Amino acid sequence: MAILLNTCENPKVHQAKAREAAQSIKQLAKITVRECMAAYLADMEERLAQGQVKANSVEAYRDSMARLARPEVAMADRVVKELREADIKTAYVAMRKSAMVRSNRIPTHMRAVLEDYKDWAELDTAKLESLGITGKYIQRVKAAGVAAAEHTFTDAYRGVKHILRKELELASIEGRPLVLSFNPFSVVFSKKLVRGARELRKHYERAEVRNPLDDNSLPKVLKAIVARRDEQGGHNAAASDYLLLTLLWGSRRSEAVQLRWFDRCSKGELSQREVSWVWLGAADAVNPYTGRTGPQVFMSDTKSGESRFLPVTYFAERILRRRFEGRLDDTTAKKELAAARQLLESARKSGASKAVIAGLQEAVEKAELEVQRTKYVFPARSSRSKSGHYSDSKSILANVRRDAGLIDLRDEVDQGLTTHDLRRTLGRYAGLHLGDSRVVSQMLHHHVSQPDDKGMSDVSLRYTDQEWKRLREAFSEVEELMVASSPRVWNRLKGVDKPRLDESRDEPVTIFAPRNQITALDDD
């Protein structure tokens, strides 16, 4: 058999590889932005399945792909190798304008007076004021669409970078020059189309977004959250309690929703830190996995990829114990799952029809989801939820924002409200009250090390006994400070071991209930 002397390969194998390389080169020379981003999206979805990225990150990337495909942007199907700096700049401006007119930060009546202007960013302050646009809306109008353009083109950069990395590896293996070696989307950084930290800070200050609640707005928001809790027969209980704990712990949006009850986690899940949990042990009881005393919460899957481990103090514990008393019954759910599985197995053994087996399989899956729901501190409202836990706070936040008077366009009141604003609020009150930057940092950002064969014990090594005690004291002090801002909320949440506060100067909040029903947060 003939063998190529320079490669020691069979000629046919060598020719096949050569054809494959030629095809690869041809494809890379014509690869589009859409194809690059699709390849990176597939990679993200694989990492999502492995728990390495968040679902909302994947969805945000899909949104960027959709924005690039808009006719007015027309970037998705451009060939990467043919793109030049001017192309990127032109598309970036088109993207910003496209997002500008869709901005949900600009009230409808303001968008109406801006319709005749192609680029709001070109309007100076005097012109905007002449159009009746004042205060924080001046900055919001000027920056409208910028964040969407930044995110979109940064995502495009990541997609092309992903392909460049693969091309470098392939070219090295095949011993050929690079077909693609430059990322045209790097212009968004080299030409500073993406704002830096200082510019963002200025924008947030002038636009009055991303601000923590203050002494005026915090009590109103607290009253609205608590008043919402019992609406619609307790339909909003999980959402309201979630918002309260987000405030008291300073947790991020995705952290607290995944909390499970400690006794409904397996030993493996606990030792490997695969799940987030709440433990409501007595004040002097020692948690077997952390070696720390008192109620505590462990959040395994934070934004940073690390974990948070915090004490549960008085008001947070009151909220959690109320949830514990009303938690879903797992005994019944497990029995129903066992029965459903037994029926399915019997049907398979007896040779039942495909239709019957499919129906029984569906019943098993439904029962499995129900068991999953019983594990969570904030179970999903629907038994059909695949995650099993509560997930979307947008609706209740919008209602709370309205109830608390944070939005009233007639009086030019428009203060945003997000779960991250609640986190910032804890940081604000902790910073003002404690004056201890180290403990404030621990309250908001504390990380623990990765799993090892010691189980959870090394979590506690990050805290000395004194630090754990001080952290518990800090959360307790700040928690009481925030809750006491509304005597009505304090009195509603407290137990008999706390004094009652005077409510005479704390006006009840009126919430906008369905069907025009009006409910106020009054005394129990």
GROMACS .gro file of C-alpha atoms in nm, residues 106 110-111 113-114 125 127-135 137-138 141:
model
   18
  106ILE     CA    1  -3.924   5.679   2.875
  110MET     CA    2  -4.248   6.186   2.623
  111ARG     CA    3  -4.186   5.942   2.339
  113VAL     CA    4  -4.300   6.453   2.158
  114LEU     CA    5  -3.970   6.292   2.054
  125THR     CA    6  -3.058   6.987   2.765
  127LYS     CA    7  -3.400   7.154   2.372
  128LEU     CA    8  -3.526   6.868   2.591
  129GLU     CA    9  -3.651   7.116   2.851
  130SER     CA   10  -3.834   7.306   2.578
  131LEU     CA   11  -4.011   6.980   2.494
  132GLY     CA   12  -4.121   6.945   2.856
  133ILE     CA   13  -3.859   6.684   2.946
  134THR     CA   14  -3.694   6.770   3.276
  135GLY     CA   15  -3.507   6.624   3.573
  137TYR     CA   16  -3.565   6.215   3.220
  138ILE     CA   17  -3.310   6.439   3.047
  141VAL     CA   18  -3.362   6.031   2.701
   0.00000   0.00000   0.00000
